[in-house]
């Protein structure tokens, strides 16, 4: 397996594309207003890569994730998964395809059915792989162990676990179907700092083991820096800047990306932090808001992998 | 000092005495133990917590979820669930013992002299009343102002917390506002009667980083201009560090370390505090490898012998597992720590 990966990396500089997103749009219509949740968003995810979408709540990052899973349909644009347009699939075709994309939700307290034992929860996902019934329990044990939980937990109910342990169960359930892409929708924002570190390390370990790609959705830049290979910064439904992790962190270009960095709390100059940012913050925020409305479709390239949207 | 404060005192004091109190501790918690009871058993949630907040001082409590930090804050104003109550210890507000105060007298202090902000801004506001109704209620109740005065005060408060269009916001309902706006309104309500102490229980946890920075800035400005004392509770070291002068670290229902902010960040002693600081630094500064702390937070009521952190600690000895360490003054420097291995 490792050799194969090595050979792949040697022959192609970049692993093959897994997911291509081309100019997708989604608006939500209510009685008297139309909200553009996602507006002309395009990005690619390669095999084995972690792509992160960063932005504030309401910027459309979760909506993007849901459209990839086809929990929501796109208004315009195309989503290609392994070259096949997802939006064109019929119900039956989609059913066959769906186990290749999995999702880990933000709130582990809400995403596990409280009336199901852990074994049942995992079995549901394993069955989709057409495993023999006799194998299911053994497979569930193996999955639990790979996320760092003992097999004695199989007959427990979700309420018996802490938040971190529940998130581990969610991860076990996500990898049970052998997916190629896992969408992590704020997987650690409901957890404590020390538990966050545990879960992030687990996610990385599993990626090395199974080789799937992550779409990592988060508002927390520090978490994103640890996890991702490439980053897309979203604002008002658009990706305003995209680049590799180092490019975004060392050389942020867009004013909104800079604002995100400025808002990160630090331990070193804690005193200077809040006081200095209150005026600057609101000023930049308004400036950014104005710019956000006037974003053109023009991309300014900083490097081949790094671009930002130009202001008009 | 407001006139009502004197009325509420157990012993009537003369004017000289009042000034003396002002110099003293504002809030003093002594050996607080909180238990939860159900039909079968009683579980200790918080044990022997003591700390003081002086006038104009800021204190931060940090700890993981389930360590009892919120319960400590909630029991100051008796806001805990009915099955959770104070077992031992006292909470003093100046000279008044809050833990023995009757409901009606507590209500006079609650909201007037002590303001509180909760974690979920969307749920801490009442959805069926307008912002103005909710904001003017404490002002009318505690300060008894006339209608035009109340309106003026509302507007001023809204401007204080950085709301751009106060008139319009006052007329709206909570669901029409964003999370950050709701939290601003909640802060405005908490400071509406110029409290001497503001308790903020995870005020920014539910918010985005940019909004979090703004809210922290507002809180910082408010405590400086109004000379309020602040008791802030959070699991985020960055939030605690940016607001508080003194930090209390809690683990498993008890205090493990207490010190000034700079001492905690630069030269913490307890292994748990060190781990917390290290993980925070690694995440903020972007380390390639994260250090892992094995195990989970102890549940309330489990493993009562020995140090609570011993099962997860790298330095634990046999003594750590067998004997429960007391909270002692550090031999070198200021502050207290609860650990056998570092004094």
XYZ file of C-alpha atoms in Angstrom:
655
model
C 0.000 0.000 0.000
C 2.745 2.385 0.993
C 4.783 1.483 -2.043
C 1.846 2.148 -4.252
C 1.387 5.581 -2.751
C 5.074 6.315 -3.184
C 4.947 5.310 -6.796
C 1.913 7.460 -7.340
C 3.616 10.425 -5.822
C 6.685 9.908 -7.934
C 4.861 9.634 -11.226
C 2.448 12.541 -10.628
C 3.452 15.584 -8.679
C -0.104 15.821 -7.362
C -2.422 12.935 -6.463
C -5.530 12.643 -8.638
C -8.569 14.815 -8.102
C -11.298 13.445 -5.880
C -13.765 16.267 -5.756
C -14.224 19.162 -8.130
C -16.558 21.974 -7.314
C -17.350 24.366 -10.095
C -19.105 27.655 -9.478
C -21.854 26.375 -7.222
C -24.572 28.713 -6.019
C -27.297 28.280 -3.467
C -29.852 30.799 -2.301
C -32.549 30.414 0.292
C -35.782 32.177 -0.475
C -38.134 33.353 2.223
C -41.286 35.445 1.942
C -39.644 38.769 1.431
C -35.963 38.155 0.965
C -33.453 36.060 -0.904
C -30.289 35.061 0.911
C -27.338 34.028 -1.166
C -25.783 31.430 1.085
C -23.197 30.154 -1.374
C -22.158 32.233 -4.344
C -19.945 30.998 -7.191
C -17.768 28.776 -5.026
C -15.158 26.606 -6.746
C -12.414 24.444 -5.315
C -10.827 21.035 -5.744
C -9.856 18.337 -3.306
C -7.157 15.837 -4.203
C -6.923 12.310 -2.899
C -5.543 12.077 0.611
C -5.608 15.810 1.055
C -7.215 17.961 3.734
C -8.961 21.043 2.454
C -10.252 23.487 5.027
C -13.064 25.992 4.677
C -12.709 28.793 7.227
C -15.181 31.517 7.960
C -17.685 32.904 10.406
C -21.085 31.439 11.051
C -23.446 32.308 8.234
C -20.741 32.479 5.578
C -22.002 29.377 3.797
C -19.357 26.832 4.712
C -21.773 24.301 6.177
C -24.157 24.782 3.238
C -21.289 23.912 0.895
C -20.635 20.739 2.872
C -24.278 19.766 2.740
C -24.433 20.289 -1.007
C -21.497 17.934 -1.497
C -23.406 15.294 0.430
C -26.492 16.237 -1.565
C -28.429 16.894 1.547
C -29.166 20.099 -0.331
C -29.369 20.545 -4.089
C -27.303 23.145 -5.904
C -29.017 25.989 -7.742
C -26.264 26.444 -10.295
C -22.885 24.905 -10.937
C -21.532 21.402 -10.719
C -20.086 19.073 -8.125
C -17.953 16.292 -9.605
C -17.013 13.406 -7.360
C -14.438 11.183 -9.032
C -15.461 12.782 -12.287
C -19.170 11.992 -11.922
C -21.573 14.890 -11.413
C -23.350 14.315 -8.122
C -26.279 16.529 -8.969
C -27.217 14.357 -11.936
C -27.505 11.101 -10.009
C -30.866 9.432 -9.558
C -32.013 8.330 -6.153
C -30.862 4.772 -6.695
C -27.470 5.748 -8.086
C -27.019 8.180 -5.236
C -27.698 5.446 -2.704
C -24.881 3.396 -4.155
C -22.540 6.362 -4.122
C -23.376 7.919 -0.820
C -21.309 5.665 1.422
C -18.168 7.062 -0.198
C -18.789 10.473 1.382
C -19.347 10.680 5.108
C -19.852 13.510 7.549
C -18.877 14.184 11.151
C -21.143 16.751 12.728
C -20.347 19.502 15.156
C -22.428 18.478 18.111
C -21.789 14.889 19.223
C -24.687 15.205 21.666
C -27.161 15.674 18.864
C -25.790 13.375 16.188
C -26.079 10.026 17.982
C -29.516 8.492 18.428
C -30.010 8.277 22.204
C -32.127 5.129 21.937
C -29.594 3.041 20.027
C -26.732 1.090 21.495
C -23.279 1.837 20.108
C -23.245 -1.589 18.436
C -26.485 -0.794 16.589
C -25.260 2.634 15.608
C -22.107 1.203 14.092
C -23.866 -1.819 12.558
C -26.126 0.502 10.583
C -23.121 1.943 8.847
C -21.297 -1.375 8.420
C -24.324 -3.036 6.787
C -24.143 -0.531 3.948
C -20.913 -2.246 2.923
C -22.759 -5.588 2.476
C -20.697 -7.266 5.158
C -21.771 -10.734 6.351
C -23.990 -10.482 9.456
C -21.573 -12.652 11.425
C -18.768 -10.196 10.758
C -20.591 -7.122 11.845
C -19.878 -7.300 15.551
C -16.221 -8.079 15.040
C -15.974 -5.173 12.617
C -17.683 -2.867 15.101
C -15.158 -3.903 17.756
C -12.296 -3.218 15.391
C -13.684 0.210 14.515
C -14.117 1.182 18.147
C -10.572 0.123 18.888
C -9.202 2.118 15.987
C -10.732 5.282 17.465
C -9.320 4.505 20.901
C -12.315 3.022 22.694
C -12.560 -0.445 24.232
C -14.894 -3.132 22.919
C -16.696 -3.227 26.264
C -18.366 0.002 25.154
C -20.374 -1.679 22.397
C -23.404 -2.328 24.576
C -23.612 1.114 26.072
C -25.911 3.955 25.101
C -24.674 7.374 23.928
C -25.607 9.151 27.188
C -22.983 7.108 29.044
C -20.142 8.827 27.188
C -18.493 12.209 27.484
C -18.397 14.664 24.591
C -14.964 13.568 23.395
C -15.879 9.892 23.510
C -19.080 10.553 21.583
C -17.140 12.359 18.910
C -14.902 9.282 18.675
C -17.991 7.140 18.122
C -19.149 9.540 15.394
C -15.744 9.176 13.753
C -15.919 5.381 14.001
C -19.331 5.479 12.344
C -18.038 7.730 9.592
C -15.108 5.484 8.708
C -17.248 2.327 8.917
C -18.399 2.644 5.304
C -14.835 3.017 3.967
C -15.425 6.505 2.611
C -13.150 8.386 0.259
C -14.094 11.790 1.556
C -15.091 12.788 5.069
C -16.660 16.151 5.672
C -15.774 17.334 9.167
C -18.226 20.065 10.070
C -16.665 21.819 13.089
C -15.783 18.469 14.670
C -14.016 19.878 17.720
C -15.644 23.213 18.432
C -17.942 21.706 21.086
C -15.026 20.077 22.921
C -12.518 21.147 25.546
C -8.989 22.097 24.624
C -7.271 18.911 25.775
C -9.960 16.748 24.171
C -9.679 18.805 20.981
C -6.030 17.855 20.728
C -6.909 14.184 21.170
C -9.557 14.225 18.444
C -7.376 16.174 15.986
C -4.542 13.689 16.440
C -6.978 10.814 15.951
C -8.268 12.330 12.720
C -4.728 12.679 11.401
C -3.794 9.161 12.428
C -6.826 7.730 10.652
C -6.071 9.694 7.516
C -2.588 8.198 7.377
C -4.047 4.741 7.948
C -6.941 4.825 5.474
C -5.845 7.537 3.077
C -9.130 9.384 2.736
C -9.529 13.110 2.099
C -11.038 15.576 4.529
C -13.110 18.622 3.884
C -12.540 20.374 7.164
C -15.069 23.061 8.016
C -14.200 25.305 10.934
C -14.190 28.839 12.228
C -11.131 28.225 14.353
C -7.924 29.142 12.563
C -5.683 27.440 15.088
C -7.415 24.105 14.535
C -7.313 24.580 10.782
C -3.609 25.309 10.827
C -2.950 22.006 12.522
C -5.161 19.950 10.218
C -5.142 21.257 6.698
C -3.010 21.178 3.543
C -4.926 23.865 1.716
C -7.305 26.513 3.002
C -10.197 28.428 1.502
C -11.353 31.482 3.427
C -15.062 32.055 2.984
C -16.908 35.278 3.476
C -20.483 36.154 2.562
C -20.878 32.985 0.554
C -17.715 33.415 -1.501
C -14.219 32.076 -1.203
C -12.246 35.295 -0.891
C -8.820 33.747 -0.592
C -7.393 30.327 -1.225
C -3.922 28.936 -0.796
C -1.780 26.324 0.863
C -1.577 26.405 4.630
C 1.761 28.171 4.730
C 0.756 30.722 2.132
C -2.381 31.675 4.047
C -0.722 31.745 7.439
C 2.526 33.432 6.491
C 1.257 35.753 3.819
C -2.450 36.543 4.241
C -3.519 38.939 1.494
C -7.227 39.598 1.816
C -8.331 42.048 4.497
C -10.862 39.549 5.839
C -8.207 36.878 6.313
C -6.123 39.411 8.166
C -9.089 40.287 10.365
C -9.520 36.618 11.231
C -5.892 36.435 12.281
C -6.136 39.604 14.308
C -9.062 38.165 16.243
C -7.200 35.099 17.433
C -6.528 35.310 21.137
C -2.946 34.722 22.197
C -1.246 34.093 25.479
C 1.812 36.207 24.810
C 0.513 39.722 24.546
C -2.800 39.137 26.223
C -3.081 42.686 27.515
C -2.604 44.361 24.198
C -5.057 42.034 22.510
C -8.588 43.099 23.353
C -7.988 46.798 23.873
C -6.209 47.394 20.595
C -8.685 45.489 18.517
C -11.956 46.972 19.490
C -11.821 50.014 17.201
C -9.653 48.477 14.551
C -11.894 45.460 14.437
C -15.126 47.285 13.831
C -13.508 49.538 11.247
C -11.993 46.702 9.290
C -15.171 44.713 9.637
C -17.194 47.420 7.972
C -14.628 47.896 5.305
C -14.645 44.185 4.647
C -18.416 44.152 4.590
C -18.463 46.841 1.946
C -15.856 44.992 -0.033
C -17.721 41.738 0.378
C -20.671 43.149 -1.491
C -18.538 44.446 -4.285
C -16.438 41.363 -4.897
C -15.995 40.801 -8.565
C -15.370 37.467 -10.122
C -11.802 38.425 -10.826
C -9.092 36.364 -9.236
C -5.769 37.909 -8.361
C -3.057 35.334 -8.385
C -0.324 35.557 -5.788
C 1.257 32.237 -6.653
C 0.026 29.223 -8.669
C -1.698 27.866 -5.587
C -2.642 31.131 -3.924
C -5.295 33.556 -5.124
C -7.701 36.105 -3.766
C -10.787 37.818 -5.063
C -10.232 41.323 -6.291
C -12.292 44.232 -5.055
C -13.997 46.161 -7.751
C -21.620 52.603 47.190
C -25.362 52.457 46.441
C -27.790 53.127 49.264
C -29.452 49.744 48.929
C -26.264 47.970 49.662
C -26.308 49.344 53.179
C -29.952 48.430 53.679
C -29.180 44.869 52.837
C -26.483 44.491 55.374
C -27.152 42.290 58.310
C -25.799 44.806 60.766
C -26.507 48.480 60.150
C -23.203 50.183 59.573
C -22.179 53.786 59.818
C -20.610 55.709 56.988
C -17.015 55.092 58.067
C -17.532 51.392 58.069
C -18.847 51.509 54.490
C -15.675 52.950 53.082
C -13.765 50.283 54.876
C -15.846 47.597 53.225
C -15.132 49.105 49.862
C -11.481 48.455 50.399
C -12.197 44.926 51.512
C -13.127 41.919 49.481
C -16.189 42.302 47.333
C -16.992 38.638 46.928
C -15.523 36.058 49.218
C -16.118 32.359 48.767
C -15.035 30.203 51.689
C -14.687 26.441 51.501
C -17.627 26.068 49.173
C -18.845 22.511 48.628
C -21.765 21.838 46.337
C -23.607 18.538 46.098
C -26.226 17.145 43.750
C -28.840 14.881 45.263
C -31.151 12.441 43.597
C -33.274 9.631 44.990
C -30.387 7.244 45.412
C -27.309 9.223 46.329
C -25.618 12.543 46.778
C -22.707 13.428 44.519
C -20.148 16.030 45.348
C -19.645 18.382 42.411
C -17.564 21.156 43.914
C -15.393 20.672 46.959
C -13.674 23.232 49.130
C -13.434 26.081 46.681
C -12.279 29.385 48.139
C -11.384 32.586 46.399
C -11.956 36.302 46.712
C -12.687 39.032 44.225
C -11.776 42.518 45.350
C -13.220 45.786 44.139
C -12.417 46.453 40.507
C -10.451 43.231 40.217
C -10.831 40.602 37.538
C -10.732 36.908 38.296
C -10.824 34.131 35.742
C -11.802 30.536 36.392
C -10.542 28.049 33.840
C -11.198 24.340 33.591
C -12.628 21.680 31.341
C -16.336 20.989 31.127
C -17.550 19.110 34.157
C -14.931 20.552 36.493
C -17.499 22.541 38.463
C -16.601 26.049 37.341
C -20.091 26.981 36.165
C -21.719 25.405 39.216
C -19.495 27.565 41.415
C -20.590 30.690 39.574
C -24.243 29.696 39.501
C -24.350 28.946 43.220
C -23.225 32.491 44.014
C -26.671 33.715 42.976
C -28.433 30.413 43.748
C -29.219 29.863 40.089
C -28.464 26.149 40.190
C -31.041 23.437 39.566
C -33.191 22.659 42.617
C -31.412 19.344 43.274
C -28.025 21.029 43.447
C -27.335 22.899 46.647
C -24.568 24.203 48.845
C -23.447 21.574 51.317
C -20.744 23.392 53.228
C -19.068 26.757 53.127
C -20.209 30.342 52.715
C -20.402 32.981 50.051
C -19.994 36.512 51.335
C -20.964 39.628 49.429
C -19.313 42.351 51.469
C -20.717 41.560 54.889
C -23.781 39.710 53.672
C -23.760 35.955 53.567
C -25.402 35.211 50.232
C -25.760 31.529 50.917
C -28.049 32.178 53.893
C -30.008 35.040 52.390
C -33.744 34.708 51.784
C -35.023 34.631 48.223
C -36.573 38.087 48.381
C -33.453 39.753 49.731
C -31.282 37.929 47.218
C -33.420 39.354 44.433
C -32.473 42.861 45.533
C -28.793 42.058 45.044
C -29.180 39.844 42.015
C -29.115 41.996 38.903
C -28.486 45.204 40.823
C -25.187 44.682 42.551
C -24.184 41.498 40.785
C -24.839 41.176 37.061
C -24.550 37.956 35.143
C -23.954 36.975 31.509
C -24.620 33.448 30.328
C -23.107 31.280 27.671
C -25.929 30.981 25.139
C -27.005 34.481 24.141
C -29.934 33.185 22.119
C -31.445 31.252 25.013
C -30.709 33.681 27.826
C -33.070 36.262 26.319
C -36.834 35.806 26.434
C -38.122 35.300 22.885
C -41.562 36.831 23.456
C -40.463 40.231 24.747
C -38.770 43.027 22.847
C -35.220 44.001 23.739
C -36.519 47.222 25.298
C -38.911 45.385 27.599
C -36.166 43.092 28.764
C -33.587 45.813 29.164
C -35.868 48.217 31.030
C -37.206 45.624 33.476
C -34.170 45.572 35.789
C -33.779 49.358 35.545
C -37.413 49.917 36.552
C -37.247 47.305 39.274
C -33.979 48.244 40.915
C -33.533 51.939 40.194
C -37.189 53.057 39.878
C -36.549 55.624 37.156
C -39.235 57.448 35.201
C -40.158 56.355 31.688
C -38.144 58.946 29.749
C -35.155 58.323 31.992
C -35.404 54.592 31.415
C -35.484 55.144 27.673
C -32.445 57.371 27.819
C -30.576 54.883 29.937
C -31.478 52.073 27.519
C -30.094 54.045 24.618
C -26.908 54.832 26.517
C -26.448 51.203 27.496
C -26.912 50.049 23.922
C -24.258 52.509 22.797
C -21.942 51.314 25.560
C -22.034 47.772 24.242
C -21.378 48.935 20.687
C -24.810 48.626 19.069
C -24.980 51.060 16.172
C -28.714 51.616 15.822
C -30.106 51.556 19.382
C -33.635 52.814 18.621
C -34.259 50.113 16.059
C -32.622 47.344 18.078
C -34.682 48.221 21.148
C -37.888 47.555 19.223
C -36.784 44.191 17.860
C -37.177 40.697 19.273
C -34.225 38.393 20.082
C -34.774 36.176 17.034
C -34.211 39.155 14.751
C -30.684 39.641 16.058
C -27.514 37.679 15.443
C -25.701 35.794 18.193
C -23.156 38.547 18.688
C -25.891 41.198 18.937
C -27.828 39.064 21.436
C -24.739 38.714 23.598
C -24.265 42.494 23.469
C -27.851 42.938 24.626
C -27.270 40.391 27.389
C -24.229 42.368 28.522
C -26.288 45.576 28.424
C -28.920 43.945 30.651
C -26.266 42.683 33.039
C -24.685 46.123 33.464
C -27.962 48.079 33.355
C -27.913 48.892 37.090
C -24.175 49.550 37.363
C -23.325 46.373 39.264
C -20.129 46.161 41.254
C -19.491 42.641 40.093
C -20.154 41.081 36.727
C -20.168 37.308 36.450
C -19.588 36.115 32.888
C -20.081 32.399 32.355
C -18.411 31.451 29.054
C -19.523 34.727 27.443
C -17.938 34.082 24.057
C -17.982 30.325 23.638
C -20.920 30.321 21.241
C -19.537 33.144 19.102
C -17.179 33.512 16.142
C -13.602 34.621 16.666
C -14.091 38.090 15.212
C -17.204 38.651 17.330
C -15.403 37.151 20.304
C -12.652 39.735 19.941
C -15.252 42.515 19.883
C -17.116 41.199 22.935
C -13.870 40.834 24.869
C -12.981 44.394 23.934
C -16.360 45.645 25.135
C -16.044 43.793 28.430
C -12.563 45.157 28.907
C -13.695 48.729 28.291
C -16.700 48.340 30.576
C -14.781 47.073 33.547
C -12.327 49.913 33.154
C -14.853 52.737 32.771
C -17.412 51.446 35.303
C -14.777 50.081 37.686
C -16.596 46.799 37.909
C -15.105 43.645 39.253
C -15.342 40.706 36.867
C -15.565 36.996 37.481
C -15.097 35.315 34.119
C -15.451 31.599 33.523
C -14.163 29.926 30.406
C -12.398 26.873 29.074
C -10.412 29.014 26.633
C -7.040 30.097 27.978
C -6.858 32.936 25.449
C -10.128 34.449 26.662
C -9.159 34.133 30.306
C -5.694 35.556 29.700
C -6.967 38.594 27.819
C -9.383 39.635 30.568
C -8.305 38.540 34.004
C -5.597 39.614 36.419
C -5.897 36.537 38.589
C -6.558 33.003 37.408
C -8.034 30.059 39.256
C -7.547 26.674 37.631
C -10.135 24.034 38.498
C -9.993 20.313 37.905
C -12.415 17.647 39.062
C -14.441 19.977 41.266
C -11.564 21.542 43.150
C -9.011 24.295 42.746
C -5.632 22.995 41.619
C -3.802 26.266 41.201
C -4.354 29.941 41.894
C -2.066 32.741 40.869
C -1.755 35.985 38.977
C -2.107 35.750 35.216
C 1.534 36.288 34.385
C 2.653 33.680 36.882
C 0.166 31.149 35.544
C 1.200 31.689 31.942
C 4.930 31.925 32.476
C 5.679 29.770 35.486
C 2.747 27.553 36.343
C 3.514 24.728 38.740
C 0.704 22.203 38.596
C 1.111 19.598 35.827
C -2.493 20.151 34.717
C -2.031 23.903 34.341
C 1.168 23.283 32.416
C -0.647 20.953 30.048
C -3.429 23.483 29.525
C -1.004 26.289 28.762
C 1.045 24.070 26.496
C -1.935 22.917 24.408
C -3.172 26.483 24.106
C 0.236 27.715 22.983
C 0.643 24.873 20.525
C -2.704 25.559 18.941
C -2.275 29.330 18.814
C 1.300 29.253 17.575
C 0.789 26.424 15.129
C 2.892 23.497 16.253
C 3.231 20.509 13.962
C 2.689 17.986 16.717
C 0.230 18.353 19.530
C 1.025 16.944 22.940
C -1.620 14.556 24.085
C -3.036 14.176 27.533
C -4.352 10.694 27.899
C -7.585 9.869 29.638
C -10.694 11.854 30.387
C -11.936 14.337 32.931
C -13.061 12.502 36.080
C -16.794 12.330 36.476
C -18.268 13.865 39.615
C -18.302 11.290 42.391
C -15.680 8.896 41.077
C -12.241 8.173 42.548
C -12.108 10.101 45.764
C -8.723 8.933 47.018
C -5.544 10.572 45.872
C -4.990 13.470 43.521
C -7.762 13.869 40.942
C -5.295 14.431 38.152
C -2.991 11.530 39.092
C -4.365 9.029 36.509
C -3.549 11.447 33.680
C -0.363 12.932 35.110
C 3.105 12.036 33.828
C 4.781 12.847 37.122
C 2.443 10.918 39.408
C 4.011 8.846 42.168
C 2.471 6.313 44.525
C 1.736 9.038 46.987
C -0.313 10.901 44.349
C -2.589 7.905 43.950
C -2.953 7.264 47.661
C -3.148 10.648 49.360
C -5.183 13.675 48.414
C -2.918 16.739 48.259
C -4.024 19.928 50.042
C -4.043 23.366 48.446
C -0.959 25.049 49.864
C 0.954 28.268 49.464
C 3.817 27.913 47.051
C 7.193 27.968 48.749
C 8.759 30.075 46.083
C 6.760 33.034 44.877
C 3.080 33.845 45.209
C 0.057 31.698 44.633
C -1.322 28.398 45.811
C -1.066 24.950 44.239
C -2.509 21.498 44.956
C 0.214 18.993 44.119
C 2.612 16.778 46.048
C 5.405 17.159 43.529
C 5.563 20.914 43.113
C 5.506 23.270 45.986
